[in-house]
PDB file of C-alpha atoms in Angstrom:
ATOM      1  CA  MET M 175     106.519  52.137 152.279  1.00  0.00           C
ATOM      2  CA  GLY M 176     105.361  51.284 148.798  1.00  0.00           C
ATOM      3  CA  CYS M 177     102.668  49.515 146.725  1.00  0.00           C
ATOM      4  CA  VAL M 178     101.737  45.896 147.044  1.00  0.00           C
ATOM      5  CA  GLY M 179      99.056  43.445 145.909  1.00  0.00           C
ATOM      6  CA  ASP M 180      98.250  42.149 142.481  1.00  0.00           C
ATOM      7  CA  GLY M 181      94.503  42.779 142.653  1.00  0.00           C
ATOM      8  CA  THR M 182      93.602  39.267 141.556  1.00  0.00           C
ATOM      9  CA  GLY M 183      91.755  38.250 144.757  1.00  0.00           C
ATOM     10  CA  GLN M 184      88.111  37.103 144.380  1.00  0.00           C
ATOM     11  CA  ASP M 185      85.614  36.172 146.991  1.00  0.00           C
ATOM     12  CA  SER M 186      84.141  33.341 145.004  1.00  0.00           C
ATOM     13  CA  PRO M 187      83.894  33.392 141.249  1.00  0.00           C
ATOM     14  CA  GLY M 188      80.323  33.874 140.087  1.00  0.00           C
ATOM     15  CA  GLY M 189      78.758  33.268 143.526  1.00  0.00           C
ATOM     16  CA  ALA M 190      76.527  35.694 145.422  1.00  0.00           C
ATOM     17  CA  LEU M 191      77.960  36.726 148.778  1.00  0.00           C
ATOM     18  CA  ALA M 192      76.390  38.381 151.798  1.00  0.00           C
ATOM     19  CA  CYS M 193      78.459  40.911 153.627  1.00  0.00           C
ATOM     20  CA  GLY M 194      79.546  39.561 156.998  1.00  0.00           C
ATOM     21  CA  PHE M 195      78.806  42.970 158.566  1.00  0.00           C
ATOM     22  CA  CYS M 196      75.960  44.813 156.837  1.00  0.00           C
ATOM     23  CA  GLY M 197      74.311  41.808 155.066  1.00  0.00           C
ATOM     24  CA  VAL M 198      74.289  43.404 151.611  1.00  0.00           C
ATOM     25  CA  ILE M 199      74.314  40.768 148.898  1.00  0.00           C
ATOM     26  CA  ARG M 200      77.142  41.219 146.412  1.00  0.00           C
ATOM     27  CA  GLU M 201      77.099  39.247 143.182  1.00  0.00           C
ATOM     28  CA  GLY M 202      80.317  37.382 142.243  1.00  0.00           C
ATOM     29  CA  GLY M 203      83.727  38.430 143.446  1.00  0.00           C
ATOM     30  CA  HIS M 204      84.705  41.896 144.449  1.00  0.00           C
ATOM     31  CA  LYS M 205      86.381  44.465 142.224  1.00  0.00           C
ATOM     32  CA  PRO M 206      89.961  44.979 143.483  1.00  0.00           C
ATOM     33  CA  ARG M 207      90.427  48.508 144.840  1.00  0.00           C
ATOM     34  CA  ARG M 208      93.494  50.757 144.852  1.00  0.00           C
ATOM     35  CA  ILE M 209      93.826  51.737 148.504  1.00  0.00           C
ATOM     36  CA  LEU M 210      95.948  54.438 150.135  1.00  0.00           C
ATOM     37  CA  VAL M 211      96.739  53.464 153.679  1.00  0.00           C
ATOM     38  CA  VAL M 212      98.143  56.020 156.171  1.00  0.00           C
ATOM     39  CA  ASP M 213      99.139  55.338 159.733  1.00  0.00           C
ATOM     40  CA  ASP M 214     102.094  56.627 161.702  1.00  0.00           C
ATOM     41  CA  ASP M 215     102.159  53.362 163.728  1.00  0.00           C
ATOM     42  CA  ARG M 216     104.174  51.180 161.388  1.00  0.00           C
ATOM     43  CA  ASP M 217     102.979  47.907 162.990  1.00  0.00           C
ATOM     44  CA  CYS M 218      99.294  48.906 162.390  1.00  0.00           C
ATOM     45  CA  LEU M 219     100.210  50.107 158.893  1.00  0.00           C
ATOM     46  CA  ASP M 220     101.883  46.811 157.992  1.00  0.00           C
ATOM     47  CA  GLU M 221      99.003  44.770 159.449  1.00  0.00           C
ATOM     48  CA  MET M 222      96.416  46.734 157.488  1.00  0.00           C
ATOM     49  CA  VAL M 223      98.399  46.389 154.268  1.00  0.00           C
ATOM     50  CA  GLU M 224      98.693  42.639 154.704  1.00  0.00           C
ATOM     51  CA  THR M 225      94.957  42.373 155.431  1.00  0.00           C
ATOM     52  CA  LEU M 226      94.076  44.327 152.321  1.00  0.00           C
ATOM     53  CA  LYS M 227      96.500  42.311 150.211  1.00  0.00           C
ATOM     54  CA  ARG M 228      94.859  39.056 151.421  1.00  0.00           C
ATOM     55  CA  LEU M 229      91.506  40.548 150.308  1.00  0.00           C
ATOM     56  CA  GLY M 230      92.950  41.061 146.850  1.00  0.00           C
ATOM     57  CA  HIS M 231      93.372  44.835 146.922  1.00  0.00           C
ATOM     58  CA  MET M 232      96.332  46.912 145.768  1.00  0.00           C
ATOM     59  CA  THR M 233      97.811  49.232 148.335  1.00  0.00           C
ATOM     60  CA  CYS M 234     100.242  52.147 148.712  1.00  0.00           C
ATOM     61  CA  SER M 235     101.096  52.904 152.344  1.00  0.00           C
ATOM     62  CA  PHE M 236     102.651  55.821 154.130  1.00  0.00           C
ATOM     63  CA  ALA M 237     103.452  56.630 157.729  1.00  0.00           C
ATOM     64  CA  SER M 238     103.098  60.355 156.976  1.00  0.00           C
ATOM     65  CA  PRO M 239      99.979  62.113 155.788  1.00  0.00           C
ATOM     66  CA  ASN M 240     102.101  64.680 153.914  1.00  0.00           C
ATOM     67  CA  GLU M 241     103.816  61.896 151.956  1.00  0.00           C
ATOM     68  CA  ALA M 242     100.379  60.487 151.163  1.00  0.00           C
ATOM     69  CA  ILE M 243      99.291  63.853 149.837  1.00  0.00           C
ATOM     70  CA  ASP M 244     102.396  63.957 147.653  1.00  0.00           C
ATOM     71  CA  CYS M 245     101.584  60.475 146.323  1.00  0.00           C
ATOM     72  CA  LEU M 246      98.052  61.645 145.436  1.00  0.00           C
ATOM     73  CA  GLY M 247      99.578  64.104 143.022  1.00  0.00           C
ATOM     74  CA  ALA M 248     101.018  61.200 140.947  1.00  0.00           C
ATOM     75  CA  ALA M 249      98.567  58.337 141.439  1.00  0.00           C
ATOM     76  CA  THR M 250      94.834  57.692 141.785  1.00  0.00           C
ATOM     77  CA  PHE M 251      93.130  55.648 144.419  1.00  0.00           C
ATOM     78  CA  ASP M 252      89.652  54.323 145.144  1.00  0.00           C
ATOM     79  CA  VAL M 253      89.819  54.374 148.941  1.00  0.00           C
ATOM     80  CA  LEU M 254      91.684  56.170 151.738  1.00  0.00           C
ATOM     81  CA  ILE M 255      92.134  54.268 154.962  1.00  0.00           C
ATOM     82  CA  SER M 256      93.703  56.479 157.615  1.00  0.00           C
ATOM     83  CA  ASP M 257      94.397  56.535 161.321  1.00  0.00           C
ATOM     84  CA  VAL M 258      92.640  59.400 163.087  1.00  0.00           C
ATOM     85  CA  HIS M 259      95.426  60.448 165.473  1.00  0.00           C
ATOM     86  CA  MET M 260      98.810  61.091 163.825  1.00  0.00           C
ATOM     87  CA  GLN M 261     101.751  63.418 164.464  1.00  0.00           C
ATOM     88  CA  ASP M 262     101.949  65.648 161.427  1.00  0.00           C
ATOM     89  CA  MET M 263      98.287  65.874 160.468  1.00  0.00           C
ATOM     90  CA  GLY M 264      95.169  64.162 161.788  1.00  0.00           C
ATOM     91  CA  GLY M 265      93.214  61.706 159.776  1.00  0.00           C
ATOM     92  CA  PRO M 266      90.172  64.006 159.595  1.00  0.00           C
ATOM     93  CA  GLN M 267      92.329  66.788 158.134  1.00  0.00           C
ATOM     94  CA  LEU M 268      93.798  64.384 155.573  1.00  0.00           C
ATOM     95  CA  ALA M 269      90.297  63.109 154.761  1.00  0.00           C
ATOM     96  CA  LEU M 270      89.027  66.628 154.261  1.00  0.00           C
ATOM     97  CA  TRP M 271      91.954  67.356 151.870  1.00  0.00           C
ATOM     98  CA  VAL M 272      91.078  64.186 149.916  1.00  0.00           C
ATOM     99  CA  SER M 273      87.339  65.056 149.879  1.00  0.00           C
ATOM    100  CA  VAL M 274      88.180  68.463 148.324  1.00  0.00           C
ATOM    101  CA  ASN M 275      90.983  67.433 146.027  1.00  0.00           C
ATOM    102  CA  ARG M 276      89.965  63.851 145.074  1.00  0.00           C
ATOM    103  CA  PRO M 277      86.177  63.820 145.150  1.00  0.00           C
ATOM    104  CA  GLY M 278      84.672  60.328 144.839  1.00  0.00           C
ATOM    105  CA  MET M 279      87.398  58.620 146.859  1.00  0.00           C
ATOM    106  CA  ARG M 280      85.895  56.482 149.612  1.00  0.00           C
ATOM    107  CA  ILE M 281      87.201  57.522 153.039  1.00  0.00           C
ATOM    108  CA  VAL M 282      87.636  55.169 155.982  1.00  0.00           C
ATOM    109  CA  LEU M 283      89.070  56.476 159.254  1.00  0.00           C
ATOM    110  CA  MET M 284      90.214  54.211 162.100  1.00  0.00           C
ATOM    111  CA  SER M 285      90.852  54.922 165.735  1.00  0.00           C
ATOM    112  CA  SER M 286      91.606  52.998 168.886  1.00  0.00           C
ATOM    113  CA  ALA M 287      90.425  55.941 170.947  1.00  0.00           C
ATOM    114  CA  ALA M 288      87.088  57.792 171.186  1.00  0.00           C
ATOM    115  CA  ILE M 289      86.800  60.669 168.806  1.00  0.00           C
ATOM    116  CA  ASP M 290      84.649  63.717 168.462  1.00  0.00           C
ATOM    117  CA  GLY M 291      82.043  62.828 165.878  1.00  0.00           C
ATOM    118  CA  SER M 292      81.670  66.398 164.866  1.00  0.00           C
ATOM    119  CA  VAL M 293      84.955  66.098 162.875  1.00  0.00           C
ATOM    120  CA  LEU M 294      83.462  63.418 160.626  1.00  0.00           C
ATOM    121  CA  HIS M 295      81.447  63.862 157.429  1.00  0.00           C
ATOM    122  CA  ASP M 296      78.400  61.686 156.852  1.00  0.00           C
ATOM    123  CA  GLU M 297      79.934  59.876 153.909  1.00  0.00           C
ATOM    124  CA  TRP M 298      83.105  58.882 155.807  1.00  0.00           C
ATOM    125  CA  LYS M 299      83.231  55.501 157.569  1.00  0.00           C
ATOM    126  CA  LEU M 300      84.694  55.196 161.065  1.00  0.00           C
ATOM    127  CA  LEU M 301      86.121  51.872 162.209  1.00  0.00           C
ATOM    128  CA  PRO M 302      87.543  50.743 165.565  1.00  0.00           C
ATOM    129  CA  LYS M 303      91.196  49.933 165.565  1.00  0.00           C
ATOM    130  CA  PRO M 304      91.801  47.085 165.268  1.00  0.00           C
ATOM    131  CA  ALA M 305      88.714  46.374 163.185  1.00  0.00           C
ATOM    132  CA  PRO M 306      87.375  42.899 162.512  1.00  0.00           C
ATOM    133  CA  LEU M 307      87.810  41.689 158.942  1.00  0.00           C
ATOM    134  CA  PRO M 308      84.060  41.777 158.011  1.00  0.00           C
ATOM    135  CA  ARG M 309      83.923  45.461 158.936  1.00  0.00           C
ATOM    136  CA  ILE M 310      87.047  46.331 156.949  1.00  0.00           C
ATOM    137  CA  ARG M 311      85.691  44.448 153.926  1.00  0.00           C
ATOM    138  CA  CYS M 312      82.322  46.130 154.248  1.00  0.00           C
ATOM    139  CA  ALA M 313      83.860  49.637 154.566  1.00  0.00           C
ATOM    140  CA  ILE M 314      85.781  49.062 151.327  1.00  0.00           C
ATOM    141  CA  GLU M 315      83.578  46.893 149.226  1.00  0.00           C
ATOM    142  CA  CYS M 316      79.869  47.380 150.111  1.00  0.00           C
ATOM    143  CA  PRO M 317      77.868  50.035 148.324  1.00  0.00           C
ATOM    144  CA  ARG M 318      77.809  53.424 149.917  1.00  0.00           C
ATOM    145  CA  PRO M 319      74.338  54.717 150.840  1.00  0.00           C
ATOM    146  CA  ASP M 320      74.504  57.326 148.020  1.00  0.00           C
ATOM    147  CA  THR M 321      75.270  54.590 145.382  1.00  0.00           C
ATOM    148  CA  ALA M 322      73.428  51.577 146.740  1.00  0.00           C
ATOM    149  CA  PRO M 323      70.517  50.186 144.665  1.00  0.00           C
ATOM    150  CA  SER M 324      67.120  50.609 146.308  1.00  0.00           C
ATOM    151  CA  GLY M 325      66.801  48.506 149.424  1.00  0.00           C
ATOM    152  CA  GLU M 326      70.550  48.245 150.091  1.00  0.00           C
ATOM    153  CA  ALA M 327      72.585  50.177 152.544  1.00  0.00           C
ATOM    154  CA  SER M 328      76.177  50.152 153.670  1.00  0.00           C
TER     155      SER M 328
END
């Protein structure tokens, strides 16, 4: 698929913004993230990449979890966004690999079907597919509970 986005997007220069989903106040614009997107449904993959690009993030996208793992050997990312149900390897298995081999990467899983919550780790985010823009933005940009200043949550 490839990498897109120039990372120049800003919410509003210098202005304080409240997250449309969790309500956390973020000062100024957001920091562009490098996001690895994995989904074996190419239409969903393309839609997510375009959404992230509009938000000002840089993306690399793959339809195969194994290709994404290969990419992780050569590049670094801030966030993984992956479909849960894929042919070669499920999203939770990919997320587990990332958790072990790339600690600190934020993990966001998406699914249009119900999933067994026991396969998820507490620090992973789970979004419906398709997800509304405020939830996508929050999953990527809002502080995680383990890094949020006192009184904030993601």
